[in-house]
Short mmCIF file of C-alpha atoms in Angstrom, two decimals:
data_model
loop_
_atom_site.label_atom_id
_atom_site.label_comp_id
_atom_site.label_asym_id
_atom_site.label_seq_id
_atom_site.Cartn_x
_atom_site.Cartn_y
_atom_site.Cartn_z
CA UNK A 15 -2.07 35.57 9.06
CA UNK A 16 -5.24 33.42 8.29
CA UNK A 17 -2.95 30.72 9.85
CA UNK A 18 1.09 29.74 11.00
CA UNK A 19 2.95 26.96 10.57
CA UNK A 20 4.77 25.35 13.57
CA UNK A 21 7.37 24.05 11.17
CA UNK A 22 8.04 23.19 7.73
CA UNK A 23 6.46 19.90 6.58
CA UNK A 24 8.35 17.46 6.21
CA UNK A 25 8.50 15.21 3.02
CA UNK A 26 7.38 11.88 4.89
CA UNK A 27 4.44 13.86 6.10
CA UNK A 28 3.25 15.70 2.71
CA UNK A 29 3.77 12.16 1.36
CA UNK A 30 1.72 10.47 3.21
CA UNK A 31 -1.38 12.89 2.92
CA UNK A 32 -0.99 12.71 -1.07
CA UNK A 33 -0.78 8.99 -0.44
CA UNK A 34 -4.06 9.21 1.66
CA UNK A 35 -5.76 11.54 -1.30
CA UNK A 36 -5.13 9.13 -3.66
CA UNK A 37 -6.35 6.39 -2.11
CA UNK A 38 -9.55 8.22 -1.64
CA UNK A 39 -10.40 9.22 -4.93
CA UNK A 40 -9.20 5.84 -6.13
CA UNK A 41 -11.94 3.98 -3.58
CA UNK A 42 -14.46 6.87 -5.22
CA UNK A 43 -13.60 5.60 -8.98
CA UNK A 44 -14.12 2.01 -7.53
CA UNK A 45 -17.31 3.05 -5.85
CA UNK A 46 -18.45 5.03 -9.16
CA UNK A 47 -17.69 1.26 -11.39
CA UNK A 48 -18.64 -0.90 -8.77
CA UNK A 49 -22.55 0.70 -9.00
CA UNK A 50 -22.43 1.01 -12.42
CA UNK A 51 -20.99 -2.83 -13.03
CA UNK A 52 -23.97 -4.18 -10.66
CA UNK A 53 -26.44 -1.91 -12.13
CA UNK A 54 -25.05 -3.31 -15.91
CA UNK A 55 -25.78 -6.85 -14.02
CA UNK A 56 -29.47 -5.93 -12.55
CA UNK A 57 -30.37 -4.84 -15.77
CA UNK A 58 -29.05 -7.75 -17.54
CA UNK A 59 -30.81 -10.46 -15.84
CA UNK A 60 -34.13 -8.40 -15.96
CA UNK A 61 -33.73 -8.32 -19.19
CA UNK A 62 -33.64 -12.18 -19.09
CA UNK A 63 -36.15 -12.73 -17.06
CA UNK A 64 -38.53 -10.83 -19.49
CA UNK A 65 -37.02 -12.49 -22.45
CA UNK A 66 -38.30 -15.83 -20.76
CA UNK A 67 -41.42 -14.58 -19.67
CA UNK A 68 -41.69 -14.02 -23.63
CA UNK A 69 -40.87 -17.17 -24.68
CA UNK A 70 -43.12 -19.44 -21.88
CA UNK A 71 -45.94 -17.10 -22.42
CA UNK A 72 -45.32 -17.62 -26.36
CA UNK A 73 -44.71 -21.33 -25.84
CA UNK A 74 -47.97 -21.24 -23.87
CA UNK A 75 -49.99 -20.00 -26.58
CA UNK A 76 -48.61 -21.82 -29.60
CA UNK A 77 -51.01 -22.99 -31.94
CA UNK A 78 -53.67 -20.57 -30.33
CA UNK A 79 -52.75 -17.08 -32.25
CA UNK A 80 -53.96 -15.97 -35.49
CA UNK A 81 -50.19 -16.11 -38.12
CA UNK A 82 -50.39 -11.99 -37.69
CA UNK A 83 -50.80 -12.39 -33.78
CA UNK A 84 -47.71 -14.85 -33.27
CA UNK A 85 -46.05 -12.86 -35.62
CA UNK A 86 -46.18 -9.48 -33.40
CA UNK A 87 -45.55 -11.87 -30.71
CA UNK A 88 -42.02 -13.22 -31.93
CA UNK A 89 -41.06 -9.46 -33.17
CA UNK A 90 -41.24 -8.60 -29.60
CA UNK A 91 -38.97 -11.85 -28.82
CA UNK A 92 -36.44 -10.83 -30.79
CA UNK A 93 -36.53 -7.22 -29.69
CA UNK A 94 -36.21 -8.52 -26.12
CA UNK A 95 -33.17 -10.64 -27.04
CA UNK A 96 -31.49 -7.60 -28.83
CA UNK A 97 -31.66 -6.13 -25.52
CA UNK A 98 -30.42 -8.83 -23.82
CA UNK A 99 -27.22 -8.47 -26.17
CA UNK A 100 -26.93 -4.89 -25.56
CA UNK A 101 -27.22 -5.36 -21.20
CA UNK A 102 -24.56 -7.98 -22.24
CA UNK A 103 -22.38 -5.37 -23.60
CA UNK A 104 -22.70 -3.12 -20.83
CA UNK A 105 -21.67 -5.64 -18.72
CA UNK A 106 -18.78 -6.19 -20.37
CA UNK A 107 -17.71 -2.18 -20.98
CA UNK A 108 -18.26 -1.94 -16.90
CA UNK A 109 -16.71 -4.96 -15.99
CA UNK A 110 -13.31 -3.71 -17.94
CA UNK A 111 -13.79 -0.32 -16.17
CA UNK A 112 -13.74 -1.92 -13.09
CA UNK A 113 -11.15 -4.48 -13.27
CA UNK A 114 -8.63 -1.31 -14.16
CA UNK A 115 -10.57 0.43 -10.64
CA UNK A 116 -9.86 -2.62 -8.98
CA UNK A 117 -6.24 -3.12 -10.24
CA UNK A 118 -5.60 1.37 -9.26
CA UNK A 119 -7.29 0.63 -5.68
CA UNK A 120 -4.31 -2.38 -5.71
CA UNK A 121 -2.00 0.08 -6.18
CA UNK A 122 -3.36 2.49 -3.99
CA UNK A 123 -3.07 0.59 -1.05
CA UNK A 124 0.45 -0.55 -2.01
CA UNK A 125 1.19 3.13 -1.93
CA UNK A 126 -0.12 4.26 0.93
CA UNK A 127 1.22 1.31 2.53
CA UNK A 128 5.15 2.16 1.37
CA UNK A 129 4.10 5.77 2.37
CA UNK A 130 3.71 4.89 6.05
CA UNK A 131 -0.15 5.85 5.38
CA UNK A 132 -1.04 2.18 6.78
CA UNK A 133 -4.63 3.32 8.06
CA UNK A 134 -5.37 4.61 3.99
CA UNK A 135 -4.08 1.58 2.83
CA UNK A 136 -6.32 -0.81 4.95
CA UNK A 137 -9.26 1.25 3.84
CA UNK A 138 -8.29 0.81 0.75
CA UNK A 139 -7.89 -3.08 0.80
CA UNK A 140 -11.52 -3.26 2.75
CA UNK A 141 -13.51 -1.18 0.28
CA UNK A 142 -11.22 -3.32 -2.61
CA UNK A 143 -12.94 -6.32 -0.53
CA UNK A 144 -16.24 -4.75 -0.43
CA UNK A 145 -17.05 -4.31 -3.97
CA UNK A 146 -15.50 -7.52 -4.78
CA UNK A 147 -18.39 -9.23 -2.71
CA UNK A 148 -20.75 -6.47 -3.90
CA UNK A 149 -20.43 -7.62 -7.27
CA UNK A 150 -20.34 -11.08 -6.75
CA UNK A 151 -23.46 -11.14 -5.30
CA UNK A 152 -24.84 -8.81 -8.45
CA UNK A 153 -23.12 -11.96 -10.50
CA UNK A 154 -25.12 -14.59 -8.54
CA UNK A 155 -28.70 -13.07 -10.19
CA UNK A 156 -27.50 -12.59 -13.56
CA UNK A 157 -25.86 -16.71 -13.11
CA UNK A 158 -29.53 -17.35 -11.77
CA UNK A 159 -31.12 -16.11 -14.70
CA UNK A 160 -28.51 -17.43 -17.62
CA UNK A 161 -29.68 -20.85 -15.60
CA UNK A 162 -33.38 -20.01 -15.91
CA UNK A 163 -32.56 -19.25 -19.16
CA UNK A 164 -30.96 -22.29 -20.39
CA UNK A 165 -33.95 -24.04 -18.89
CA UNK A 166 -36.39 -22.28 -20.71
CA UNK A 167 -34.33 -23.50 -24.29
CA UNK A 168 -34.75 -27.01 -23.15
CA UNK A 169 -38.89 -26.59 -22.31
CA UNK A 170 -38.63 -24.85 -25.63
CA UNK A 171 -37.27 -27.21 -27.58
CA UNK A 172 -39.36 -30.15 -25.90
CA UNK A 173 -42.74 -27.97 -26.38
CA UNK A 174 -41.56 -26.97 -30.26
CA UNK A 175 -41.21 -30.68 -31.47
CA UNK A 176 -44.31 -31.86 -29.03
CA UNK A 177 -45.93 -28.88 -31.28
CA UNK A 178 -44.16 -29.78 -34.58
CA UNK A 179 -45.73 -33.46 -34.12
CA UNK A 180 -49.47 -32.24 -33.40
CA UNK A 181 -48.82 -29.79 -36.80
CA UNK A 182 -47.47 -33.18 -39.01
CA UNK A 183 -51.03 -34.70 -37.54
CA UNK A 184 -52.81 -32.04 -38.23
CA UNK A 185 -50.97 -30.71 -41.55
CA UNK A 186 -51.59 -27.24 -40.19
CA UNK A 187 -48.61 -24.74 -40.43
CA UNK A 188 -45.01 -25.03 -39.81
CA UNK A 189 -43.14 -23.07 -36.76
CA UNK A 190 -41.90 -19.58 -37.86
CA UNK A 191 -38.78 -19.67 -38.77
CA UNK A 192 -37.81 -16.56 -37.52
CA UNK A 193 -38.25 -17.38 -33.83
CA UNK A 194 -35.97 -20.24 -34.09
CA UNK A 195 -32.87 -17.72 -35.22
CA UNK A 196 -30.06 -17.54 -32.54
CA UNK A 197 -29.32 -13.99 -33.49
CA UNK B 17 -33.04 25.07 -5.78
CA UNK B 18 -28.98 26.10 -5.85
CA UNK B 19 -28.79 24.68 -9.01
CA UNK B 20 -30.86 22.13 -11.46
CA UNK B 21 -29.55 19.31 -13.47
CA UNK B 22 -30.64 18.92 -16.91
CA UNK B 23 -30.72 15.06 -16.88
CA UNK B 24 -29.61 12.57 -14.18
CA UNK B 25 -25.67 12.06 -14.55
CA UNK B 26 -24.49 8.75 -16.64
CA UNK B 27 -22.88 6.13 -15.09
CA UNK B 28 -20.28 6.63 -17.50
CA UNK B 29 -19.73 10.29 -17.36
CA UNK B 30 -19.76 10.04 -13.11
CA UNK B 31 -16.83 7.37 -13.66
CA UNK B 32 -15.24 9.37 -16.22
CA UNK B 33 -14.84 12.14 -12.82
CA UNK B 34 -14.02 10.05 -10.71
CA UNK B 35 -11.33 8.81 -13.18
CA UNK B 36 -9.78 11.53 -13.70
CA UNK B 37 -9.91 12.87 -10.10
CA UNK B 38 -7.96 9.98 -9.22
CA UNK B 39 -5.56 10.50 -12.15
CA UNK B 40 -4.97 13.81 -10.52
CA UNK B 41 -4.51 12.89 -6.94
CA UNK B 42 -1.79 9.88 -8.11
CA UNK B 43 -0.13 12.69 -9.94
CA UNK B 44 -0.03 14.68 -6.97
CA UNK B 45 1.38 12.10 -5.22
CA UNK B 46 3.86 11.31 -7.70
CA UNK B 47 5.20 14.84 -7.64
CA UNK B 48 5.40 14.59 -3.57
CA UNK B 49 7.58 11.44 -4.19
CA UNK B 50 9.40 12.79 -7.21
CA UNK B 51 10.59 15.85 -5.18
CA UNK B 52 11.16 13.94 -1.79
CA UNK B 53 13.60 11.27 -4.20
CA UNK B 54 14.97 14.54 -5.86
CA UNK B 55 16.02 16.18 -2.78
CA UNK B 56 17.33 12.84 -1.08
CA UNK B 57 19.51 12.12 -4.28
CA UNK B 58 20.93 16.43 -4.18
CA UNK B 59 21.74 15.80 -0.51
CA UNK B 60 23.34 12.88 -0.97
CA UNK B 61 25.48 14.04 -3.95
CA UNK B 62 26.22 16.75 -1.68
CA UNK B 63 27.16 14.89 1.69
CA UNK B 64 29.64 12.61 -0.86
CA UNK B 65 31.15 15.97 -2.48
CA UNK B 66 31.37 17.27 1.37
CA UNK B 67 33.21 13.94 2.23
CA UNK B 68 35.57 13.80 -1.01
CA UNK B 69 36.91 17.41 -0.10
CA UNK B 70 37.11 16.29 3.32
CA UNK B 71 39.56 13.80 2.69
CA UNK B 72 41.53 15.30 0.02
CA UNK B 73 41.96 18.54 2.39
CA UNK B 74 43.68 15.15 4.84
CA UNK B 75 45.54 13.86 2.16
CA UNK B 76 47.15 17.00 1.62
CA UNK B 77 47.93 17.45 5.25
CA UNK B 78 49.27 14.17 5.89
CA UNK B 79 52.77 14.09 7.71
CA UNK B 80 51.99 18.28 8.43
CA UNK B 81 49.65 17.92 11.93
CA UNK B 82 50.16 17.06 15.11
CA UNK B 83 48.55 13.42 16.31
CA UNK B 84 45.65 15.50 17.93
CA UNK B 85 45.01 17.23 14.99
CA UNK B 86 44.93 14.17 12.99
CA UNK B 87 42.81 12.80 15.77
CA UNK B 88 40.14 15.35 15.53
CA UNK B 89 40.11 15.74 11.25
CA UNK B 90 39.83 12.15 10.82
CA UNK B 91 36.70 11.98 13.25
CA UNK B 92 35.07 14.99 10.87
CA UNK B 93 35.31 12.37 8.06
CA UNK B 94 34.24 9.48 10.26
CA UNK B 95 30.98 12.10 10.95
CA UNK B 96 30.56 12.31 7.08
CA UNK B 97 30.93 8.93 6.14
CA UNK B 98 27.68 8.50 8.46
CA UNK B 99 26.43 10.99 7.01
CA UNK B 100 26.51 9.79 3.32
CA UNK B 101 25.37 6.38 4.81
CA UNK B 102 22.23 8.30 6.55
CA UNK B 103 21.50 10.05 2.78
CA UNK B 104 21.96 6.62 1.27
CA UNK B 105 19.48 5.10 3.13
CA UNK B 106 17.13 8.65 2.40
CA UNK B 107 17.20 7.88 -0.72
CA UNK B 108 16.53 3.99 -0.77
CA UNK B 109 13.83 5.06 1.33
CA UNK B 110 12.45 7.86 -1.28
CA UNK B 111 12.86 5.60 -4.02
CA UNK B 112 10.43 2.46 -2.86
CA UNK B 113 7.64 5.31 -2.36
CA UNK B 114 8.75 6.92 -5.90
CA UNK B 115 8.51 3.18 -7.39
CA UNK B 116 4.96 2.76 -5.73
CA UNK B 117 3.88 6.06 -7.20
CA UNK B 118 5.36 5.45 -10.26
CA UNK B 119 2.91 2.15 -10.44
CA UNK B 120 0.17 4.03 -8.84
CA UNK B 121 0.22 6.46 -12.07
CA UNK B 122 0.61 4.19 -14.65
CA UNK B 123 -2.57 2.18 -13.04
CA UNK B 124 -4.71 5.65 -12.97
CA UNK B 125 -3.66 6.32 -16.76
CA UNK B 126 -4.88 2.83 -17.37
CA UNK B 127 -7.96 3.33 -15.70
CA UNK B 128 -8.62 6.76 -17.10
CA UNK B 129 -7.81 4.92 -20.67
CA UNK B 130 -10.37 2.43 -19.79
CA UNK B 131 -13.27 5.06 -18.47
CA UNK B 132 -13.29 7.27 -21.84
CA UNK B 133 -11.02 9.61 -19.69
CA UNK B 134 -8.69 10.13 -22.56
CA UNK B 135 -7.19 13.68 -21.42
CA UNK B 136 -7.07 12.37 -17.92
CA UNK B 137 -4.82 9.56 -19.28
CA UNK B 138 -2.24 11.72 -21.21
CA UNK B 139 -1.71 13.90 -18.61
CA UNK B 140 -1.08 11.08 -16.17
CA UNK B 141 1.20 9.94 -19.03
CA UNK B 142 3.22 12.90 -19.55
CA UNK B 143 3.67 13.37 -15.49
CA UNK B 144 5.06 9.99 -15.89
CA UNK B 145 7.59 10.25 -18.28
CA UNK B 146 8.24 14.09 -16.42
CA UNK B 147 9.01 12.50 -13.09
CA UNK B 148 11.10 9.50 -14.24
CA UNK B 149 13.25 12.78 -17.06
CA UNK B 150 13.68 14.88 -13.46
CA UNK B 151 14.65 11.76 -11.28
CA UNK B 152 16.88 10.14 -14.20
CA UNK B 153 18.59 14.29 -13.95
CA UNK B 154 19.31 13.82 -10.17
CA UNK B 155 20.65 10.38 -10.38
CA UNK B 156 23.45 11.88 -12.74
CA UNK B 157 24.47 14.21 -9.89
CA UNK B 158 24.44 11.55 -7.56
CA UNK B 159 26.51 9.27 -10.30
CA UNK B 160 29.05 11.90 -10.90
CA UNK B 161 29.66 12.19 -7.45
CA UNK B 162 30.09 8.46 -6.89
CA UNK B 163 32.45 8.32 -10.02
CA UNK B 164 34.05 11.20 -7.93
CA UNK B 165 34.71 9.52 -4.76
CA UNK B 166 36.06 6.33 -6.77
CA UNK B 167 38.99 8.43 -8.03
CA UNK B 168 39.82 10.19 -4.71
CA UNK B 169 39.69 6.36 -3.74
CA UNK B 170 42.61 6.14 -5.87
CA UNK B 171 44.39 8.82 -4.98
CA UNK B 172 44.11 8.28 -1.52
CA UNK B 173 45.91 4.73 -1.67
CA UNK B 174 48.50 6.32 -3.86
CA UNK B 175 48.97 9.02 -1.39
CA UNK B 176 48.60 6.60 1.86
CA UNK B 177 51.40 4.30 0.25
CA UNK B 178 53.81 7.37 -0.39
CA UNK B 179 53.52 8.32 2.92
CA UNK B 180 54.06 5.05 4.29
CA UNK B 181 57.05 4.98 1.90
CA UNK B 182 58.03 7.91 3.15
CA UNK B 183 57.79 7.01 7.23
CA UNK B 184 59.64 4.08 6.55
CA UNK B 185 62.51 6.32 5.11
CA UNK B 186 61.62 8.60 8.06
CA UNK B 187 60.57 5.66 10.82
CA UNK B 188 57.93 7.85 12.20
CA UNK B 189 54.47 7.45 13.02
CA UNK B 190 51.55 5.47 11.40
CA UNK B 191 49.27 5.90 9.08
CA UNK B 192 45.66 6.22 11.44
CA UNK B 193 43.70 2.93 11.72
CA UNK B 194 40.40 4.32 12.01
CA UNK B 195 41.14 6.48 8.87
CA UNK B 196 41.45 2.99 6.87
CA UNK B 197 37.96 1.35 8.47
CA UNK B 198 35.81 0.91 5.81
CA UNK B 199 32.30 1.40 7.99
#
């Protein structure tokens, strides 16, 4: 007999070890969102960060490049900011993933804690408390660089009309129109 | 090498896994509590059959044993009346953790839902509505039973005043007190 049984198991008992399985692989699916929500969020703001690298080394050079030169320049804007929309929407698809990883963990520890598993439920409720502050400290860069960003639109804006009022005094040619687009 | 991966894993095919390994593990533990329920509902349908024959096989006796007798059959049902108590609070027991695991699946086929895990989250599903069909089966049992008890309720007041009618007529002993406690 590869191995004997003092005595039957008793409900309680084969409760409370499903109780503790679940609450592992429930902290594992958190684990598995939380990276993937604060990777979403890395990638994000570095994708903001070189969007505004873009736009103060374009607003830097305005009125320097040839009309083919700041118009390669610009293309490359807006290809930065359709990636900026796109780490958006990862954020978003990961952030619903783990809300719902969040909300099972919830229940797994309220489980495990009506199965008498108290020491799976606490671990449950710590690593629930763990990639809470995990990702809000993966929120506090992407906040930084919105901020940067929103700064960058107002230098914009002041550079752009400073810009505008040396082309009306020089007649030379307007803005592109295309960089102004919100898209 | 043991074995060589094509391409480094998604993000969203590692929380798919881990989605539906959790789906798994909550139905396992949903099955624990589903059977631990079912059993504490059979036994208690059976303790309250146990007790009803009990005190019908008294009823019928009344007037025909000695004092001692009486004594000794009315303790038996005293016993079972415990008893039932003991299985009622089994199952009251059984029934938070079935509740909890209950919750615990619906969160994982929500998650699951959420990860792309669509399989996952119909099988968690159909567990679901499994469980609550084979605990909504016991219940009846348990119901029936109940209903059962009522009625020998019934006749057991009819029968208690008859023979009180009847020692009166007679002027002989009492009906037990402890028989009558309601504990």
């Amino acid at each position: 007999v590869p191995f004997k049984q003092v005595e039957p198991l008793s409900h309680d008992s084969l409760i409370k070890r499903a109780a503790s399985l679940a609450t592992d692989s429930s902290s594992t699916f958190l684990s598995q969102t939380s990276l993937a929500l604060i990777d979403a969020i890395t990638e994000y703001a570095k994708a903001v960060h070189t969007l505004i690298a873009l736009q103060k080394r374009y607003l830097d050079s305005l009125g320097k490049l040839t009309p083919a030169e700041e118009d390669s320049v610009w293309q490359v804007i807006i290809g930065q900011r359709a990636k900026v929309n796109d780490r958006q929407e990862d954020c978003k698809h990961f952030e619903s993933t783990w809300f719902s990883a969040m909300k099972l963990c919830e229940a797994a520890a309220e489980a495990a804690y009506t199965s008498g598993a108290e020491h799976a439920s606490v671990t449950a409720r710590t690593n629930i408390q763990l990639a809470q502050a995990q990702v809000e400290e993966a929120r506090k860069l992407s906040l930084d660089a919105d901020k940067k960003l929103a700064e960058t639109k107002v230098m914009e804006v002041q550079r752009m009309a400073q810009y505008a009022a040396s082309l009306e005094n020089n007649e030379e040619e307007e803005v592109p129109e295309a960089y102004l687009r919100e898209d």
